[in-house]
XYZ file of C-alpha atoms in Angstrom:
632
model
C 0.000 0.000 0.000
C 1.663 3.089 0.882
C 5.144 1.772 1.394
C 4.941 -1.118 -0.769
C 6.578 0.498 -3.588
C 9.381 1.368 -1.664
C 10.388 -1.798 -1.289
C 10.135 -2.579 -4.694
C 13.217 -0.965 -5.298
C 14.375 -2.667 -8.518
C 11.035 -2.443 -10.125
C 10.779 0.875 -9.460
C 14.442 1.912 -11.121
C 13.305 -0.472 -13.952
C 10.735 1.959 -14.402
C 12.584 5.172 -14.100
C 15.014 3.764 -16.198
C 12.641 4.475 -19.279
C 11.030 7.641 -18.058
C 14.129 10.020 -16.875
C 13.823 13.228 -18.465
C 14.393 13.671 -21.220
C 11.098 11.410 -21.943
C 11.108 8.867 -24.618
C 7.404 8.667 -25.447
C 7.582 5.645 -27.404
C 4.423 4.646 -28.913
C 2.095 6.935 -27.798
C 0.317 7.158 -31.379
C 0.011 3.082 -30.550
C -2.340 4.170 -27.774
C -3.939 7.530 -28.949
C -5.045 6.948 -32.692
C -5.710 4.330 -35.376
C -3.016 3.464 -37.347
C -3.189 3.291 -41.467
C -1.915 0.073 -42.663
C 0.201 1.605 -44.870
C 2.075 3.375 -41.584
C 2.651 0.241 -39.942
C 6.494 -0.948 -39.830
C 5.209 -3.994 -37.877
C 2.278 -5.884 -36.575
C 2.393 -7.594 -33.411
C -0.644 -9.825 -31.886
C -2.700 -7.938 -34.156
C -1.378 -4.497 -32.718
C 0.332 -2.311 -35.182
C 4.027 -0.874 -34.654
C 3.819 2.655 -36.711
C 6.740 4.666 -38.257
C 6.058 7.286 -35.686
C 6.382 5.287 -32.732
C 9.417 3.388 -34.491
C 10.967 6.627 -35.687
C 10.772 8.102 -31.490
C 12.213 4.462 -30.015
C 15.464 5.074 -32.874
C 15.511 8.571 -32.073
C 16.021 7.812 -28.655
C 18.750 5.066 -29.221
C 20.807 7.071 -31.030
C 20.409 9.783 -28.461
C 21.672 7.363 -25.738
C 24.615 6.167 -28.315
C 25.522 9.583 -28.497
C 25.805 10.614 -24.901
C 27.458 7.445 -23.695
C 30.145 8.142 -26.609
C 30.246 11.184 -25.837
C 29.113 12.581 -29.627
C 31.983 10.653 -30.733
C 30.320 7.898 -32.706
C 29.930 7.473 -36.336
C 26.633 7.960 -38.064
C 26.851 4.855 -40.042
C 26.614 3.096 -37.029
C 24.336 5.411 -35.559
C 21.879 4.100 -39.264
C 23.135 1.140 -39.472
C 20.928 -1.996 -39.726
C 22.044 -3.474 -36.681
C 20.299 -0.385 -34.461
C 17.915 -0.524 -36.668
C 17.048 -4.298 -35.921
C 17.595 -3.791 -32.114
C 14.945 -0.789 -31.809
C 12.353 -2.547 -33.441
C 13.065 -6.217 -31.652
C 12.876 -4.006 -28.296
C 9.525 -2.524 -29.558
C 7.978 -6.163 -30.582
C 8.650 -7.496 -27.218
C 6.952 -4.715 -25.772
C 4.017 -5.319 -27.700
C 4.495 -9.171 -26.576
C 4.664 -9.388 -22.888
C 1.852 -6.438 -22.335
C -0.385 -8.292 -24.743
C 0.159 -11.576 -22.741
C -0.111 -9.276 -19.174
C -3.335 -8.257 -20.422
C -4.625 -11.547 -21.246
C -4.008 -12.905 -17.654
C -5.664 -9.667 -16.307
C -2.291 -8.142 -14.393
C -2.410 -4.187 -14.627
C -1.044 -1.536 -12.384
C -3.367 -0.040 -9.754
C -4.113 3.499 -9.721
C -2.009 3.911 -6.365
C 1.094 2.086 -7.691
C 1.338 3.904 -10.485
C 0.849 6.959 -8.368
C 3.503 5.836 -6.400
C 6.073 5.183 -9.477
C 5.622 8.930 -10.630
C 6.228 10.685 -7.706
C 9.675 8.506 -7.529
C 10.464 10.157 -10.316
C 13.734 12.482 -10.114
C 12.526 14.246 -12.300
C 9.241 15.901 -10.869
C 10.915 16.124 -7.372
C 12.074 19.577 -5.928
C 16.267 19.266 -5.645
C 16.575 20.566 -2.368
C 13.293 18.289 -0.470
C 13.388 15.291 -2.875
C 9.431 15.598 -2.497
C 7.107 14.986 -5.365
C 6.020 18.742 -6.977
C 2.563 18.189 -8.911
C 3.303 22.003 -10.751
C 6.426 20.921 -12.217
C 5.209 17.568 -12.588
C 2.869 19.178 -15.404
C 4.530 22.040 -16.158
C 7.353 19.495 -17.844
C 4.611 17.470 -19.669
C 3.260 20.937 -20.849
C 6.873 21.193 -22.522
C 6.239 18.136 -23.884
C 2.935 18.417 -25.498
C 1.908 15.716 -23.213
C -1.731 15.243 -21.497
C -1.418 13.972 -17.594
C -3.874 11.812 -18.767
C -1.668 10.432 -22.262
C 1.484 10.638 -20.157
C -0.009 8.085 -17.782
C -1.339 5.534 -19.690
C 1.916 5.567 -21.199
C 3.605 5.332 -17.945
C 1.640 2.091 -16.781
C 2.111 0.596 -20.225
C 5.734 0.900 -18.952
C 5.279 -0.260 -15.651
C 3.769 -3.300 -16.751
C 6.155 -4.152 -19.186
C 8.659 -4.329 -16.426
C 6.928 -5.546 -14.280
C 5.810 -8.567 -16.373
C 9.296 -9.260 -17.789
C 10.903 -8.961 -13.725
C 8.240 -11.532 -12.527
C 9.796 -14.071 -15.161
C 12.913 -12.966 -15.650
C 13.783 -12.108 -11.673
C 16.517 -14.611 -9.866
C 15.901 -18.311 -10.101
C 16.734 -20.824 -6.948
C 19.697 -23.112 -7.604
C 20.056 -26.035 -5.697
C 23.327 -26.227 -2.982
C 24.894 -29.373 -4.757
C 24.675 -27.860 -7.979
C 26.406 -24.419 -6.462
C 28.731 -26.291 -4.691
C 30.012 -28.294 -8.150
C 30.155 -25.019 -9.953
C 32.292 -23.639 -7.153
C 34.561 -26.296 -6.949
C 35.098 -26.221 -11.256
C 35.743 -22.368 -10.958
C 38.218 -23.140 -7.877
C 39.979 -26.078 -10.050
C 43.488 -25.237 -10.521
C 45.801 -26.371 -13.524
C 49.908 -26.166 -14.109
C 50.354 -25.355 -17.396
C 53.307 -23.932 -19.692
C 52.950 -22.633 -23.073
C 55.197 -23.012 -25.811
C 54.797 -19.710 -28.746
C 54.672 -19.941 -32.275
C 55.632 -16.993 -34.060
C 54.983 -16.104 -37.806
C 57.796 -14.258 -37.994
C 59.723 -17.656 -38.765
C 57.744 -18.587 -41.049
C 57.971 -15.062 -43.573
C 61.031 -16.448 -45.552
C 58.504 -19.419 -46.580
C 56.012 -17.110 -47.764
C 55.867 -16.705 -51.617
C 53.454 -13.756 -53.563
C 52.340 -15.003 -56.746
C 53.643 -12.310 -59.419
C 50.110 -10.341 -59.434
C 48.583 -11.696 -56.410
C 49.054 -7.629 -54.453
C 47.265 -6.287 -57.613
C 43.675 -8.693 -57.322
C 43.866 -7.813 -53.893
C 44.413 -4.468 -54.611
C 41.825 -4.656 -56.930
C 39.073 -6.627 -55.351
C 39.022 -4.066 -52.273
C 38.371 -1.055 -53.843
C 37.630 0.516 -50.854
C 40.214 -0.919 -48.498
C 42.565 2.089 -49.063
C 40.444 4.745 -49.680
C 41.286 8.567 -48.028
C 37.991 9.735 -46.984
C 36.546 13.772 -47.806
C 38.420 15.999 -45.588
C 38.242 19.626 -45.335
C 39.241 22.574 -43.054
C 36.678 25.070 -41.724
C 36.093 28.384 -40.116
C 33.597 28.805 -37.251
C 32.200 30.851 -34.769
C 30.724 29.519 -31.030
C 27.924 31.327 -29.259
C 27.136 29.739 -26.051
C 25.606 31.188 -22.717
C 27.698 29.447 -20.408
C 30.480 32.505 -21.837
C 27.688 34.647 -21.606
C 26.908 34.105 -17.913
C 30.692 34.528 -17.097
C 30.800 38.001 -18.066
C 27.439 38.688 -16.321
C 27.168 40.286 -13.066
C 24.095 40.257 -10.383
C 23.693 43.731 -8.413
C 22.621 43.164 -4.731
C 18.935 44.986 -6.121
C 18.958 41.966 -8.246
C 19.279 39.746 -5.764
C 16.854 40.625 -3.119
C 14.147 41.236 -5.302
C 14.175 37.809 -6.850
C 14.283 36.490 -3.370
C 11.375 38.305 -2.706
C 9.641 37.442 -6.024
C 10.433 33.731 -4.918
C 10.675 33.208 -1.765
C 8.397 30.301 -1.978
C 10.847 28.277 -3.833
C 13.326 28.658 -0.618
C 10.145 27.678 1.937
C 10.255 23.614 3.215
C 6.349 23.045 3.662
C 5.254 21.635 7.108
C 5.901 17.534 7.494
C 4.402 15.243 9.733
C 5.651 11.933 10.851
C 2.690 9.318 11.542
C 1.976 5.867 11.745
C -0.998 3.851 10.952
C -2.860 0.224 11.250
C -4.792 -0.838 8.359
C -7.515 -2.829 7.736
C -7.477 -3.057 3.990
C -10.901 -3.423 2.321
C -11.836 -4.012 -1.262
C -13.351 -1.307 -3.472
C -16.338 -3.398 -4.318
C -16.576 -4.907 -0.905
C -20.828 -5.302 0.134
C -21.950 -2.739 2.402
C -21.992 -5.981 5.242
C -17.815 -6.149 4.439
C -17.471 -2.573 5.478
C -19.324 -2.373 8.448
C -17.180 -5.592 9.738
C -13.793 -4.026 8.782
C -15.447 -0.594 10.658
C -16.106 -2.778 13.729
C -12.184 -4.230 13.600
C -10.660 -0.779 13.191
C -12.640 0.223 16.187
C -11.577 -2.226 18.227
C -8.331 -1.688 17.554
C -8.527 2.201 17.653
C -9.544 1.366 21.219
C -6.385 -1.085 21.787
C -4.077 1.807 20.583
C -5.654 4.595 22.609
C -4.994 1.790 25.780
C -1.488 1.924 25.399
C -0.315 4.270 23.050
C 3.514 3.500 23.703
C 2.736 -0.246 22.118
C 0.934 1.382 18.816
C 4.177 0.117 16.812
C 3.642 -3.654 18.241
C 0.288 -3.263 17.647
C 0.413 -2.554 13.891
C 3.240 -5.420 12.783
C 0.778 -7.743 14.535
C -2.506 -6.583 12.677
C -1.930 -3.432 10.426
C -2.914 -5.161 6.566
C -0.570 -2.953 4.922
C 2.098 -5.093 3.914
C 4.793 -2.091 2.654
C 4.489 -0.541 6.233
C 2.850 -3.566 8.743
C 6.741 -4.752 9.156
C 8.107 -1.164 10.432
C 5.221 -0.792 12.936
C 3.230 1.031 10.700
C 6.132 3.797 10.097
C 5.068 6.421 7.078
C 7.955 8.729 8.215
C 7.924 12.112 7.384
C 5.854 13.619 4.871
C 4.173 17.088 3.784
C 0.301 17.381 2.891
C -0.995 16.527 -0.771
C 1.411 13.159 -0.280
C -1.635 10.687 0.962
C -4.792 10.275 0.387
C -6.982 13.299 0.759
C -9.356 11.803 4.263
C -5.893 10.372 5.591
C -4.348 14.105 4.574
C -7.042 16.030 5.974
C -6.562 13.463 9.418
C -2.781 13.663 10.074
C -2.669 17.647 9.262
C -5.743 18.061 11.705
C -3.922 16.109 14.607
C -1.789 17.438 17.853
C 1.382 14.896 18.321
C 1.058 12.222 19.898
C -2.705 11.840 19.260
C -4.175 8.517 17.777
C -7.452 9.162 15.543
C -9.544 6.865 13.521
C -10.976 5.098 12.028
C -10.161 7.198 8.879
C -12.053 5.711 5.871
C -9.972 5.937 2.411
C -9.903 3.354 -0.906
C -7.713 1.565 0.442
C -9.882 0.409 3.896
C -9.790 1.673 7.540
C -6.972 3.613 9.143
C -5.822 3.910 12.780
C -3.490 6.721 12.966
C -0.537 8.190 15.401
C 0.925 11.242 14.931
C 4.483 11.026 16.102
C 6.067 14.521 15.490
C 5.569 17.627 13.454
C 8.178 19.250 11.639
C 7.332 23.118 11.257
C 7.585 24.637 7.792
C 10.648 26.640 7.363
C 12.460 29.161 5.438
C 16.101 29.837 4.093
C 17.126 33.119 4.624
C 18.662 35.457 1.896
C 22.445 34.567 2.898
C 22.063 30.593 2.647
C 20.970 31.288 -0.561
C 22.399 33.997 -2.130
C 25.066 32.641 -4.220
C 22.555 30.404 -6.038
C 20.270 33.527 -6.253
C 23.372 35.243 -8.249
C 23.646 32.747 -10.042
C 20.027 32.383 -11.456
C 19.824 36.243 -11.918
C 22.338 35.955 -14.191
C 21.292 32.882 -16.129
C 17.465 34.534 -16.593
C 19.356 37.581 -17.307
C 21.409 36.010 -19.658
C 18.718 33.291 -21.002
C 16.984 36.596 -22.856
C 20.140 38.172 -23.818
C 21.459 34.625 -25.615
C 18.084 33.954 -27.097
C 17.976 37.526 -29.090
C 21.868 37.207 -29.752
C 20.789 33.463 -31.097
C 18.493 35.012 -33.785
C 20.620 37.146 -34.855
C 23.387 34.502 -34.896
C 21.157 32.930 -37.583
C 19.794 35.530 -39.267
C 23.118 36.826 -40.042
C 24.863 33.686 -41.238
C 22.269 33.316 -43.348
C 21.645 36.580 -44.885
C 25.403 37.417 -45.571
C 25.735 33.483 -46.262
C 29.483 33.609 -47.590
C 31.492 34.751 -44.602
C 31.379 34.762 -41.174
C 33.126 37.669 -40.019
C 29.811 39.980 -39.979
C 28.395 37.878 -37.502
C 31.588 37.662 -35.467
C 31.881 41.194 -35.461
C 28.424 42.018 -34.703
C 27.587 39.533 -31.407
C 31.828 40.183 -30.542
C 32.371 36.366 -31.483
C 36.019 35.050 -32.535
C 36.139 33.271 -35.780
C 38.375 30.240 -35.842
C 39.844 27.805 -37.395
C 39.812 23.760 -37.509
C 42.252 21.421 -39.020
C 41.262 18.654 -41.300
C 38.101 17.103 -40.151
C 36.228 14.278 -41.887
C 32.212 13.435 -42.061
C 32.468 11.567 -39.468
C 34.720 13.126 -36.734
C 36.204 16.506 -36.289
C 38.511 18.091 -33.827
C 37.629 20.092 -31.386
C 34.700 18.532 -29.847
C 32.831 21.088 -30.752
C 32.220 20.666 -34.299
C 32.018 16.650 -33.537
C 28.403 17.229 -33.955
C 26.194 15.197 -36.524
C 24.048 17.698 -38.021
C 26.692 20.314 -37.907
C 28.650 17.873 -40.156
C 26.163 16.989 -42.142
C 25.921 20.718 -43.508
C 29.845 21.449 -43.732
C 30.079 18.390 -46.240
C 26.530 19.029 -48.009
C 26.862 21.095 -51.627
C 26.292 24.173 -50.597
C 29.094 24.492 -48.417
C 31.264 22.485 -50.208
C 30.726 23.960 -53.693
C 29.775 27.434 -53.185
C 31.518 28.114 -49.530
C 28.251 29.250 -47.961
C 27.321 29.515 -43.946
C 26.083 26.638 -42.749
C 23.050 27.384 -40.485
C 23.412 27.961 -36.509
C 23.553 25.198 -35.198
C 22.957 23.873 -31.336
C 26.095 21.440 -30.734
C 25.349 21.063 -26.897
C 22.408 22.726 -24.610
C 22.676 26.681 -24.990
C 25.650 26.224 -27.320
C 25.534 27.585 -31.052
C 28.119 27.201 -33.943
C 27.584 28.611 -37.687
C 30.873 27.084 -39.796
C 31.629 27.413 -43.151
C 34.243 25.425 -45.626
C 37.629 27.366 -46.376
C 39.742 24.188 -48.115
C 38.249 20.965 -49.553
C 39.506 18.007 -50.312
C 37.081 15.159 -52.119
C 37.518 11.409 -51.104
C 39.897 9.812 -53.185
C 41.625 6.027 -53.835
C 45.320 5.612 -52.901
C 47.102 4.771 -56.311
C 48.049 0.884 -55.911
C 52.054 2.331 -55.949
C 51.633 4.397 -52.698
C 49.780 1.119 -51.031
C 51.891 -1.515 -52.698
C 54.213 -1.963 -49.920
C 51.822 -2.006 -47.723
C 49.767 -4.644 -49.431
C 52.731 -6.764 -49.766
C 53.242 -6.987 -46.166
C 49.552 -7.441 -44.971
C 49.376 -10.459 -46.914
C 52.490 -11.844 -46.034
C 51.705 -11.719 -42.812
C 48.549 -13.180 -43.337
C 49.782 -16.783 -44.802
C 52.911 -16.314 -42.203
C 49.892 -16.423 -39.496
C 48.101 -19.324 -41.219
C 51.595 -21.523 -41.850
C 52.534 -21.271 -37.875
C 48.457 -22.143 -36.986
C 49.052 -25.122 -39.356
C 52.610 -25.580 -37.690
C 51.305 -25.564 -34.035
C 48.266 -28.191 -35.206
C 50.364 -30.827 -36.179
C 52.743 -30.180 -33.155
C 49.759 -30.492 -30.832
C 49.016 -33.980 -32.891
C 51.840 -35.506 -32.962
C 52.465 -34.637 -29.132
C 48.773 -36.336 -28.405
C 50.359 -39.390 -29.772
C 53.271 -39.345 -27.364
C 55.924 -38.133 -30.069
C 58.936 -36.270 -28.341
C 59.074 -33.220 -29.716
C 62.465 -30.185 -29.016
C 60.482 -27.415 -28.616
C 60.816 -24.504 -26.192
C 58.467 -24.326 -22.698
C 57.458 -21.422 -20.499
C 58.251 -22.526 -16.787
C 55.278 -24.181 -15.394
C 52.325 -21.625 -13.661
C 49.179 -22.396 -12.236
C 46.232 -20.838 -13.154
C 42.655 -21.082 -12.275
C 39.239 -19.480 -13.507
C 39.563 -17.276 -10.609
C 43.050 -16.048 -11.046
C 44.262 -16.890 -15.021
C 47.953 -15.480 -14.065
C 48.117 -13.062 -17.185
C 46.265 -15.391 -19.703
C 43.643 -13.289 -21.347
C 39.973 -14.907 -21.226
C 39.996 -17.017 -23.970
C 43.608 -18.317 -23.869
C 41.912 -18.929 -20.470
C 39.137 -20.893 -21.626
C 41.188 -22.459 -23.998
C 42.932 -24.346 -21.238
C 39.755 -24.958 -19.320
C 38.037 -26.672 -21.809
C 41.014 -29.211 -22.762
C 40.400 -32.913 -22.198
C 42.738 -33.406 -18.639
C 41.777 -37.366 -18.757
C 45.353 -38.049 -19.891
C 47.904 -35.933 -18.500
C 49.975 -33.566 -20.268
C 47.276 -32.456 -22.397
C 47.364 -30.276 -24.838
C 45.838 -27.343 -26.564
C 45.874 -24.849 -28.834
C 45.019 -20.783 -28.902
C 45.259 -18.217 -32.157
C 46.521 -15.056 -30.497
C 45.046 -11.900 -31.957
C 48.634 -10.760 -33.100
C 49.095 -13.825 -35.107
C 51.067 -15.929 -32.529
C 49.938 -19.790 -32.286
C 50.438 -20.743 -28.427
C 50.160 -24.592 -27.337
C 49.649 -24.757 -23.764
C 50.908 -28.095 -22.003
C 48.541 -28.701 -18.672
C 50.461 -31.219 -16.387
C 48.790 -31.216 -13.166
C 44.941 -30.467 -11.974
C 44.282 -29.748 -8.394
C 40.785 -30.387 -7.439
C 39.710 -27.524 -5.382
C 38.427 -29.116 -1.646
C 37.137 -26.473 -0.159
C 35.057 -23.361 -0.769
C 34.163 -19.621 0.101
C 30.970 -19.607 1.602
C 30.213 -15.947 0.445
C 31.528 -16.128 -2.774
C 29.497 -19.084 -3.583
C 26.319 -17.055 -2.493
C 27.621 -14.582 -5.071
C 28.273 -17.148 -7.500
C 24.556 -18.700 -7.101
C 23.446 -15.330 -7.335
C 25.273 -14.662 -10.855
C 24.144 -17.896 -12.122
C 20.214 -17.725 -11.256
C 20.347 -14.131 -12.949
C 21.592 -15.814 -15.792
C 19.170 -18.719 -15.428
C 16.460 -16.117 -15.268
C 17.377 -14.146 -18.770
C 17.456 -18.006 -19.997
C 14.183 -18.379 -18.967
C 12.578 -14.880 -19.829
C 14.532 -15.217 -23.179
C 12.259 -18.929 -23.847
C 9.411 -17.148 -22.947
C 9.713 -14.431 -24.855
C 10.505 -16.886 -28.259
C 7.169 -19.303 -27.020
C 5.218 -15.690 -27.093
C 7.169 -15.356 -30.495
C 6.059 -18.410 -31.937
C 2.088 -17.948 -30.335
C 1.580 -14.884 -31.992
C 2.174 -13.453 -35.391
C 4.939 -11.336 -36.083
C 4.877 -9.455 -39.443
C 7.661 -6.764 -40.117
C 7.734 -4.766 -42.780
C 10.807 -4.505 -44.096
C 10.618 -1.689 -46.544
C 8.518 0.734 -44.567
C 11.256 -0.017 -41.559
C 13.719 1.536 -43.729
C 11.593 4.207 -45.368
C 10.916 5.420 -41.787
């Protein structure tokens, strides 16, 4: 009830995990309107996947791409079929597990999802951490977004992650089986590893007498120097604006006057309560029992007040609180349900009212203490006072010098100096930058790009438009020196060429080499070869050997000691390792076996989820449409 979601903790960051500002509405058109056939990219258990909704989820992909890259991330990849594939995989098994939640009847109740929104960061005052319902819809205003479309939404969301937790959440493992898996990853081996370099083997390699040219020739774009060019451009951003801005002390005390709401802490109350929980639709004969039991109890409390904590974890039906003695902790008014409200901000402390009649049953309350509203004064706050005089002060200022910014690039479209001169900018310049990356970081931006290499800044050296690189951060660049993408001639790369490929079949003849070794030593041959002193290594600690050379000697066959085995290095060295003793490991950690069990059931669980998810798959028809998914 109240507290129940706050012990939900992982379902709840599931949740905010798709709702942190800046929202992803995905699929709100799904919800909202019917969908042409033609606008569908897929059709899932006879609900349609449009372009729109589509078009938002790969919108928001690349957006997280970007950020976790930090803007340094090609576009290809950014369009490339493989994000393309993932966005709208993520979006049919959406469509899945809510369509088979809905079936079975499982839904969020109007207080959960209550609950989930006001955990949101985002609609929570910075200095309280308490839930603000002006800002709450003062962002979806900035959004376009209805409370009422922004919730549905929201507990399509919750149910999707709720559904997938319930079958995806940790799976029990049984103690033998941990206690097997603990003893494999504690098994030790001694092994020693002889190397096989290709360097040996270059003298044996022989180039047929055109064999550089074909490849040469069959790669065309193998050696290929992309479009480069060198540009001029100017920055506007406000975070230089706001450095050269001062706040006068008038300033400051009369927007702490204006304000000085936003520096008040409303009055909070700390209560507890006993519930008797009663269904919505309960008979009138229901509610007059329940009425009778909270009675009795408000009479038990009001006996001996000092026991009202006892009291609730032995009969209090709310299961989020019932444990904590019926603790709410502290909390301001517009938090709880209006009756309970109304109760707790009517009481003195220490008082014990009820029974209090709200959906969710009969409450018995205590008030425990009352924490008076207070206010910051002008000192404790004035150097983040200054600091938002200037940056509203500024905000206007950089919005008017951002229109002219593009207004002037645009009318006097083939220089920037006008501009520069006019808003005091410094026009600079880049060195050789490509489509996809530039140096500095501030013209690594995609769109920005995108118009320094399009024609008309290419060919006729205009402006490209002002552009926002960053939050509050503006660049107009134009091209000064161009140079188009162009094919190494097969002399400059010839060399080159020669020596790839040599050490290609070197590579392959000492793989080939370290085989047959490895075979003939199976057999019991003696063979003079060269050994690494002997190490030992475990899953735990490998001793240097990277994770597959690692595996690699793991997964040989230790029946018959020495065994052998064999690992392709990724610089072209063939290893053989030589494993002559396993230890058995006889005892175990007790706590990292917990944390192994715990590692393995999570994987167990995706296993699981990931056979439910095909079974829902294979139930239900899937249709994509293949051409409008790239159209869009």
């Amino acid at each position: 009830m109240f507290d129940l979601v706050a012990k939900k903790k992982r379902v709840v960051q599931i949740v905010l995990g798709i709702v942190i500002l800046p929202f992803a509405f995905f699929g709100i058109d799904f919800y909202f309107r019917g969908v042409d056939v033609k606008d569908q990219v897929a059709m899932v258990a006879d609900q349609a996947i449009t372009s729109n909704e589509y078009t938002n989820a790969l919108r928001e992909r690349q957006d997280q791409l970007r950020q976790m890259m930090q803007g340094k991330v090609n576009s290809d990849l950014l369009n490339g079929p493989e994000i393309k594939n993932q966005v709208v995989e993520q979006l049919i098994e959406q469509r899945l597990v809510i369509a088979e939640a809905t079936k079975a009847r499982v839904g969020i109740s109007d207080h959960h999802l209550q609950q989930l929104i006001h955990d949101v960061p985002a609609f929570k005052d910075d200095s309280t951490g308490k839930f603000v319902p002006e800002r709450y819809k003062r962002l979806l205003d900035v959004r376009g977004m209805s409370i009422g479309a922004f919730e549905a939404r929201f507990r399509q969301d919750a149910l999707f992650s709720q559904s997938r937790e319930s079958v995806a959440g940790t799976h029990f493992l049984p103690k033998t089986i941990t206690e097997r898996l603990a003893k494999i990853r504690g098994q030790q081996r001694e092994v020693s590893q002889s190397i096989i370099s290709p360097a040996q083997y270059l003298p044996q390699v022989k180039l047929e007498a055109n064999e550089v040219k074909q490849y040469y020739d069959k790669n065309p774009t193998a050696y290929t120097l992309p479009e480069r060019a060198r540009v001029e451009y100017v920055v506007l951003s406000m975070e230089t604006l706001i450095k050269s801005t001062t706040a006068t002390e008038e300033d400051i005390q009369k927007y702490y006057k204006e304000n000085v709401g936003r520096y008040e802490r409303a009055e909070e109350r700390h209560a507890r309560h006993i519930l008797i929980s009663l269904d919505a639709k309960a008979s009138a004969e229901d509610k007059a029992k329940a009425k009778v039991g909270a009675e009795q109890l408000l009479a038990q409390a009001k006996q001996n007040s000092a026991g009202f904590a006892e009291l609730a974890k032995k009969s209090s039906q709310d299961l989020g609180s019932a444990s904590e003695g019926g603790d709410l902790g502290f909390f301001a008014r517009g938090n709880k349900a209006k009756p309970f409200d109304d109760a707790v901000f009517g009481m003195k402390s220490g008082e014990i009212v009820g029974p209090v009649e709200t959906q969710y049953g009969f409450h018995i309350i205590k008030l425990e203490e009352i924490k008076a509203a207070e206010r910051k004064s002008l000192e404790e706050v004035r150097a983040q006072i200054a600091e938002d005089v200037k940056r509203n002060a500024v905000g206007r200022l950089y919005a008017e010098k951002a229109e002219q910014l593009s207004n002037l690039v645009y009318d006097q479209s083939d220089s920037l100096k006008p501009a520069a001169d006019a808003l005091k900018l410094t026009v600079e310049q880049s060195g050789w930058i490509t489509k996809d990356r530039a140096d500095p970081a501030t013209l690594n931006n995609e769109k920005l790009l995108k118009g320094l290499f399009s024609e008309e800044a290419v060919k006729y050296k205009r402006n490209t438009e002002a552009i926002e690189v960053s939050p509050n951060t503006l660049v107009a660049a134009r091209v000064i020196e161009h140079v188009p993408a162009a094919r190494q001639p097969f002399e400059a790369v010839q060399e080159l060429i020669t020596e790839q490929l040599k050490a290609t079949k070197a590579t392959e003849l000492a793989k080939k080499d370290g085989e047959d070794k490895i075979a003939r030593l199976k057999k019991g041959e003696v063979i003079s070869m060269q050994w690494s002193p002997d190490q030992t290594v475990s899953r735990e600690k490998p001793e240097g050997l990277s994770a597959e050379a690692a595996q690699t000697v793991f997964q040989a066959d230790v029946s018959k000691l020495p065994a052998y085995a064999g690992f392709s290095a990724p610089d072209g060295r063939y290893v053989i390792f030589r494993i002559g003793k396993v230890r058995e490991a006889t005892a175990t950690n007790a706590d990292q076996d917990k944390e192994l069990a715990k590692q393995i059931s999570t994987l167990l669980g995706r296993e699981v989820y990931g056979a439910r998810l095909k079974s829902l798959r294979d139930k239900n028809k899937v249709i994509i449409n293949k051409d409008r998914l790239e159209k869009s």
